[in-house]
């Protein structure tokens, strides 16, 4: 923050360079990780774990599947679609600051690329991180009676350390 306040142009140039490097070198890793999460969730849906409830075993669901989906969709996606359904494809079509490779694309290729990236963001790959984190938080909170915070998602891995500095970092 101090760097940006003292040297806005220099910090903007350097941060843009880092963003471009990360995007060009690590996008494959991001896409691969999303595909791994999808494969893991498909496995869990086809295994003995598919019937785990977010609540206790003796509790009945408070909402129907349709109501639950409507709440998740309207809170998580509908607002974003309302605001970004046109803006995001246009942003990708125009090309963001570091998209040097778009100079070699014609208008049709840019439009196809813009729609494909938008579909990637708003399709299954866009839902996966929220699904994984939401399921973990729900299980840890409603089945194991732990606080509804991110740190307790990692309780099965790091145990009581979630109460210390590791939990604070998370």
PDB file of C-alpha atoms in Angstrom:
ATOM      1  CA  UNK A   1       0.000   0.000   0.000  1.00  0.00           C
ATOM      2  CA  UNK A   2       2.797   2.402   0.883  1.00  0.00           C
ATOM      3  CA  UNK A   3       4.610   1.531  -2.330  1.00  0.00           C
ATOM      4  CA  UNK A   4       1.474   2.248  -4.380  1.00  0.00           C
ATOM      5  CA  UNK A   5       0.874   5.513  -2.524  1.00  0.00           C
ATOM      6  CA  UNK A   6       4.474   6.710  -3.001  1.00  0.00           C
ATOM      7  CA  UNK A   7       4.961   5.544  -6.587  1.00  0.00           C
ATOM      8  CA  UNK A   8       1.582   4.906  -8.253  1.00  0.00           C
ATOM      9  CA  UNK A   9       2.899   4.667 -11.817  1.00  0.00           C
ATOM     10  CA  UNK A  10       5.904   2.512 -10.978  1.00  0.00           C
ATOM     11  CA  UNK A  11       3.944   0.163  -8.746  1.00  0.00           C
ATOM     12  CA  UNK A  12       1.157  -0.129 -11.326  1.00  0.00           C
ATOM     13  CA  UNK A  13       3.672  -1.013 -14.026  1.00  0.00           C
ATOM     14  CA  UNK A  14       5.403  -3.610 -11.840  1.00  0.00           C
ATOM     15  CA  UNK A  15       2.172  -5.170 -10.540  1.00  0.00           C
ATOM     16  CA  UNK A  16       0.799  -5.363 -14.104  1.00  0.00           C
ATOM     17  CA  UNK A  17       3.997  -7.119 -15.167  1.00  0.00           C
ATOM     18  CA  UNK A  18       3.631  -9.650 -12.313  1.00  0.00           C
ATOM     19  CA  UNK A  19      -0.033 -10.219 -13.172  1.00  0.00           C
ATOM     20  CA  UNK A  20       0.858 -10.860 -16.803  1.00  0.00           C
ATOM     21  CA  UNK A  21       3.607 -13.294 -15.808  1.00  0.00           C
ATOM     22  CA  UNK A  22       1.346 -15.213 -13.417  1.00  0.00           C
ATOM     23  CA  UNK A  23      -1.413 -15.372 -16.034  1.00  0.00           C
ATOM     24  CA  UNK A  24       0.862 -16.537 -18.837  1.00  0.00           C
ATOM     25  CA  UNK A  25       2.815 -19.060 -16.764  1.00  0.00           C
ATOM     26  CA  UNK A  26       0.251 -20.437 -14.305  1.00  0.00           C
ATOM     27  CA  UNK A  27      -3.168 -20.406 -16.006  1.00  0.00           C
ATOM     28  CA  UNK A  28      -2.710 -24.086 -16.900  1.00  0.00           C
ATOM     29  CA  UNK A  29      -2.290 -24.870 -13.186  1.00  0.00           C
ATOM     30  CA  UNK A  30      -5.487 -23.046 -12.253  1.00  0.00           C
ATOM     31  CA  UNK A  31      -7.500 -24.857 -14.920  1.00  0.00           C
ATOM     32  CA  UNK A  32      -5.967 -28.216 -13.966  1.00  0.00           C
ATOM     33  CA  UNK A  33      -6.763 -27.648 -10.286  1.00  0.00           C
ATOM     34  CA  UNK A  34     -10.391 -26.889 -11.126  1.00  0.00           C
ATOM     35  CA  UNK A  35     -10.559 -30.104 -13.169  1.00  0.00           C
ATOM     36  CA  UNK A  36      -9.105 -32.064 -10.240  1.00  0.00           C
ATOM     37  CA  UNK A  37     -11.760 -30.599  -7.905  1.00  0.00           C
ATOM     38  CA  UNK A  38     -14.468 -31.604 -10.397  1.00  0.00           C
ATOM     39  CA  UNK A  39     -13.099 -35.154 -10.586  1.00  0.00           C
ATOM     40  CA  UNK A  40     -12.956 -35.340  -6.779  1.00  0.00           C
ATOM     41  CA  UNK A  41     -16.552 -34.160  -6.407  1.00  0.00           C
ATOM     42  CA  UNK A  42     -17.779 -36.599  -9.069  1.00  0.00           C
ATOM     43  CA  UNK A  43     -15.983 -39.378  -7.199  1.00  0.00           C
ATOM     44  CA  UNK A  44     -17.590 -38.306  -3.909  1.00  0.00           C
ATOM     45  CA  UNK A  45     -21.027 -38.154  -5.551  1.00  0.00           C
ATOM     46  CA  UNK A  46     -20.590 -41.726  -6.794  1.00  0.00           C
ATOM     47  CA  UNK A  47     -19.175 -43.100  -3.531  1.00  0.00           C
ATOM     48  CA  UNK A  48     -20.574 -43.918  -0.105  1.00  0.00           C
ATOM     49  CA  UNK A  49     -20.150 -40.246   0.873  1.00  0.00           C
ATOM     50  CA  UNK A  50     -22.965 -39.037  -1.385  1.00  0.00           C
ATOM     51  CA  UNK A  51     -25.548 -39.417   1.389  1.00  0.00           C
ATOM     52  CA  UNK A  52     -23.788 -37.303   4.023  1.00  0.00           C
ATOM     53  CA  UNK A  53     -26.111 -34.582   5.298  1.00  0.00           C
ATOM     54  CA  UNK A  54     -25.027 -31.098   6.211  1.00  0.00           C
ATOM     55  CA  UNK A  55     -27.009 -31.481   9.438  1.00  0.00           C
ATOM     56  CA  UNK A  56     -27.150 -34.227  12.048  1.00  0.00           C
ATOM     57  CA  UNK A  57     -28.257 -37.716  11.008  1.00  0.00           C
ATOM     58  CA  UNK A  58     -31.662 -37.410  12.702  1.00  0.00           C
ATOM     59  CA  UNK A  59     -32.469 -33.929  11.348  1.00  0.00           C
ATOM     60  CA  UNK A  60     -34.774 -33.354   8.401  1.00  0.00           C
ATOM     61  CA  UNK A  61     -33.801 -30.805   5.727  1.00  0.00           C
ATOM     62  CA  UNK A  62     -35.397 -27.422   6.328  1.00  0.00           C
ATOM     63  CA  UNK A  63     -35.766 -26.673   2.596  1.00  0.00           C
ATOM     64  CA  UNK A  64     -36.634 -28.703  -0.493  1.00  0.00           C
ATOM     65  CA  UNK A  65     -34.014 -29.274  -3.200  1.00  0.00           C
ATOM     66  CA  UNK A  66     -35.732 -26.698  -5.419  1.00  0.00           C
ATOM     67  CA  UNK A  67     -35.812 -24.045  -2.670  1.00  0.00           C
ATOM     68  CA  UNK A  68     -32.194 -24.768  -1.733  1.00  0.00           C
ATOM     69  CA  UNK A  69     -31.029 -24.454  -5.334  1.00  0.00           C
ATOM     70  CA  UNK A  70     -33.051 -21.251  -5.821  1.00  0.00           C
ATOM     71  CA  UNK A  71     -31.450 -19.678  -2.740  1.00  0.00           C
ATOM     72  CA  UNK A  72     -27.934 -20.662  -3.799  1.00  0.00           C
ATOM     73  CA  UNK A  73     -28.483 -19.489  -7.357  1.00  0.00           C
ATOM     74  CA  UNK A  74     -30.079 -16.171  -6.442  1.00  0.00           C
ATOM     75  CA  UNK A  75     -27.485 -15.303  -3.795  1.00  0.00           C
ATOM     76  CA  UNK A  76     -24.381 -16.612  -5.491  1.00  0.00           C
ATOM     77  CA  UNK A  77     -24.849 -16.350  -9.213  1.00  0.00           C
ATOM     78  CA  UNK A  78     -27.843 -14.263 -10.216  1.00  0.00           C
ATOM     79  CA  UNK A  79     -26.342 -10.984  -9.018  1.00  0.00           C
ATOM     80  CA  UNK A  80     -23.075 -11.679 -10.803  1.00  0.00           C
ATOM     81  CA  UNK A  81     -24.875 -12.630 -14.006  1.00  0.00           C
ATOM     82  CA  UNK A  82     -26.956  -9.472 -13.791  1.00  0.00           C
ATOM     83  CA  UNK A  83     -23.889  -7.262 -13.555  1.00  0.00           C
ATOM     84  CA  UNK A  84     -21.301  -9.171 -15.568  1.00  0.00           C
ATOM     85  CA  UNK A  85     -23.190 -11.143 -18.231  1.00  0.00           C
ATOM     86  CA  UNK A  86     -22.363  -8.470 -20.801  1.00  0.00           C
ATOM     87  CA  UNK A  87     -19.387  -6.757 -19.179  1.00  0.00           C
ATOM     88  CA  UNK A  88     -17.188  -9.834 -18.804  1.00  0.00           C
ATOM     89  CA  UNK A  89     -17.342 -11.036 -22.435  1.00  0.00           C
ATOM     90  CA  UNK A  90     -16.727  -7.470 -23.601  1.00  0.00           C
ATOM     91  CA  UNK A  91     -13.741  -7.168 -21.274  1.00  0.00           C
ATOM     92  CA  UNK A  92     -12.254 -10.400 -22.602  1.00  0.00           C
ATOM     93  CA  UNK A  93     -13.025  -9.364 -26.182  1.00  0.00           C
ATOM     94  CA  UNK A  94     -11.224  -6.048 -25.726  1.00  0.00           C
ATOM     95  CA  UNK A  95      -8.279  -7.802 -24.170  1.00  0.00           C
ATOM     96  CA  UNK A  96      -6.943  -6.941 -20.774  1.00  0.00           C
ATOM     97  CA  UNK A  97      -3.629  -5.155 -20.273  1.00  0.00           C
ATOM     98  CA  UNK A  98      -1.330  -8.151 -20.544  1.00  0.00           C
ATOM     99  CA  UNK A  99      -3.029 -10.068 -23.359  1.00  0.00           C
ATOM    100  CA  UNK A 100      -0.326  -9.526 -25.961  1.00  0.00           C
ATOM    101  CA  UNK A 101      -1.205 -12.758 -27.748  1.00  0.00           C
ATOM    102  CA  UNK A 102      -4.639 -11.315 -28.657  1.00  0.00           C
ATOM    103  CA  UNK A 103      -2.950  -9.054 -31.209  1.00  0.00           C
ATOM    104  CA  UNK A 104      -2.707 -12.091 -33.494  1.00  0.00           C
ATOM    105  CA  UNK A 105      -6.448 -12.865 -33.312  1.00  0.00           C
ATOM    106  CA  UNK A 106      -9.133 -11.621 -35.673  1.00  0.00           C
ATOM    107  CA  UNK A 107     -12.461 -10.288 -34.375  1.00  0.00           C
ATOM    108  CA  UNK A 108     -14.237 -13.637 -34.694  1.00  0.00           C
ATOM    109  CA  UNK A 109     -11.499 -15.435 -32.744  1.00  0.00           C
ATOM    110  CA  UNK A 110     -11.585 -12.741 -30.055  1.00  0.00           C
ATOM    111  CA  UNK A 111     -15.369 -13.113 -29.732  1.00  0.00           C
ATOM    112  CA  UNK A 112     -15.132 -16.906 -29.467  1.00  0.00           C
ATOM    113  CA  UNK A 113     -12.343 -16.604 -26.900  1.00  0.00           C
ATOM    114  CA  UNK A 114     -14.342 -14.055 -24.879  1.00  0.00           C
ATOM    115  CA  UNK A 115     -17.427 -16.283 -24.739  1.00  0.00           C
ATOM    116  CA  UNK A 116     -15.390 -19.398 -23.901  1.00  0.00           C
ATOM    117  CA  UNK A 117     -13.596 -17.701 -21.004  1.00  0.00           C
ATOM    118  CA  UNK A 118     -16.890 -16.294 -19.713  1.00  0.00           C
ATOM    119  CA  UNK A 119     -18.533 -19.726 -19.882  1.00  0.00           C
ATOM    120  CA  UNK A 120     -15.536 -21.149 -18.036  1.00  0.00           C
ATOM    121  CA  UNK A 121     -15.965 -18.570 -15.257  1.00  0.00           C
ATOM    122  CA  UNK A 122     -19.730 -18.979 -14.970  1.00  0.00           C
ATOM    123  CA  UNK A 123     -20.002 -22.717 -15.654  1.00  0.00           C
ATOM    124  CA  UNK A 124     -19.142 -25.746 -13.547  1.00  0.00           C
ATOM    125  CA  UNK A 125     -15.572 -24.539 -13.038  1.00  0.00           C
ATOM    126  CA  UNK A 126     -16.854 -21.333 -11.474  1.00  0.00           C
ATOM    127  CA  UNK A 127     -19.053 -23.224  -9.017  1.00  0.00           C
ATOM    128  CA  UNK A 128     -16.445 -25.759  -7.908  1.00  0.00           C
ATOM    129  CA  UNK A 129     -14.472 -23.624  -5.405  1.00  0.00           C
ATOM    130  CA  UNK A 130     -17.691 -22.477  -3.739  1.00  0.00           C
ATOM    131  CA  UNK A 131     -19.029 -26.029  -3.652  1.00  0.00           C
ATOM    132  CA  UNK A 132     -15.900 -27.438  -2.023  1.00  0.00           C
ATOM    133  CA  UNK A 133     -15.595 -24.672   0.574  1.00  0.00           C
ATOM    134  CA  UNK A 134     -19.349 -24.556   1.235  1.00  0.00           C
ATOM    135  CA  UNK A 135     -19.586 -28.317   1.741  1.00  0.00           C
ATOM    136  CA  UNK A 136     -16.569 -28.312   4.069  1.00  0.00           C
ATOM    137  CA  UNK A 137     -17.907 -25.403   6.098  1.00  0.00           C
ATOM    138  CA  UNK A 138     -21.368 -26.974   6.276  1.00  0.00           C
ATOM    139  CA  UNK A 139     -20.073 -30.357   7.402  1.00  0.00           C
ATOM    140  CA  UNK A 140     -17.715 -28.900   9.999  1.00  0.00           C
ATOM    141  CA  UNK A 141     -20.316 -26.474  11.346  1.00  0.00           C
ATOM    142  CA  UNK A 142     -23.585 -28.401  11.232  1.00  0.00           C
ATOM    143  CA  UNK A 143     -22.313 -31.949  11.758  1.00  0.00           C
ATOM    144  CA  UNK A 144     -19.330 -31.324  14.040  1.00  0.00           C
ATOM    145  CA  UNK A 145     -20.654 -28.228  15.860  1.00  0.00           C
ATOM    146  CA  UNK A 146     -17.632 -26.072  15.067  1.00  0.00           C
ATOM    147  CA  UNK A 147     -17.765 -22.328  14.339  1.00  0.00           C
ATOM    148  CA  UNK A 148     -18.718 -21.368  10.800  1.00  0.00           C
ATOM    149  CA  UNK A 149     -15.296 -20.009   9.789  1.00  0.00           C
ATOM    150  CA  UNK A 150     -12.720 -20.939   7.158  1.00  0.00           C
ATOM    151  CA  UNK A 151     -10.131 -22.142   9.659  1.00  0.00           C
ATOM    152  CA  UNK A 152     -12.298 -25.087  10.705  1.00  0.00           C
ATOM    153  CA  UNK A 153     -12.411 -26.437   7.131  1.00  0.00           C
ATOM    154  CA  UNK A 154      -8.852 -27.605   7.781  1.00  0.00           C
ATOM    155  CA  UNK A 155      -9.540 -29.044  11.245  1.00  0.00           C
ATOM    156  CA  UNK A 156      -9.384 -32.663   9.949  1.00  0.00           C
ATOM    157  CA  UNK A 157      -5.896 -31.937   8.555  1.00  0.00           C
ATOM    158  CA  UNK A 158      -4.257 -29.763  11.212  1.00  0.00           C
ATOM    159  CA  UNK A 159      -6.389 -30.526  14.274  1.00  0.00           C
ATOM    160  CA  UNK A 160      -6.108 -28.246  17.292  1.00  0.00           C
ATOM    161  CA  UNK A 161      -3.666 -25.992  15.446  1.00  0.00           C
ATOM    162  CA  UNK A 162      -6.689 -24.195  13.953  1.00  0.00           C
ATOM    163  CA  UNK A 163      -6.951 -22.406  17.306  1.00  0.00           C
ATOM    164  CA  UNK A 164      -3.393 -21.025  17.031  1.00  0.00           C
ATOM    165  CA  UNK A 165      -1.444 -18.947  14.569  1.00  0.00           C
ATOM    166  CA  UNK A 166      -2.112 -21.361  11.695  1.00  0.00           C
ATOM    167  CA  UNK A 167      -5.834 -20.813  12.139  1.00  0.00           C
ATOM    168  CA  UNK A 168      -5.279 -17.062  12.239  1.00  0.00           C
ATOM    169  CA  UNK A 169      -3.394 -17.213   8.931  1.00  0.00           C
ATOM    170  CA  UNK A 170      -6.200 -19.225   7.350  1.00  0.00           C
TER     171      UNK A 170
END
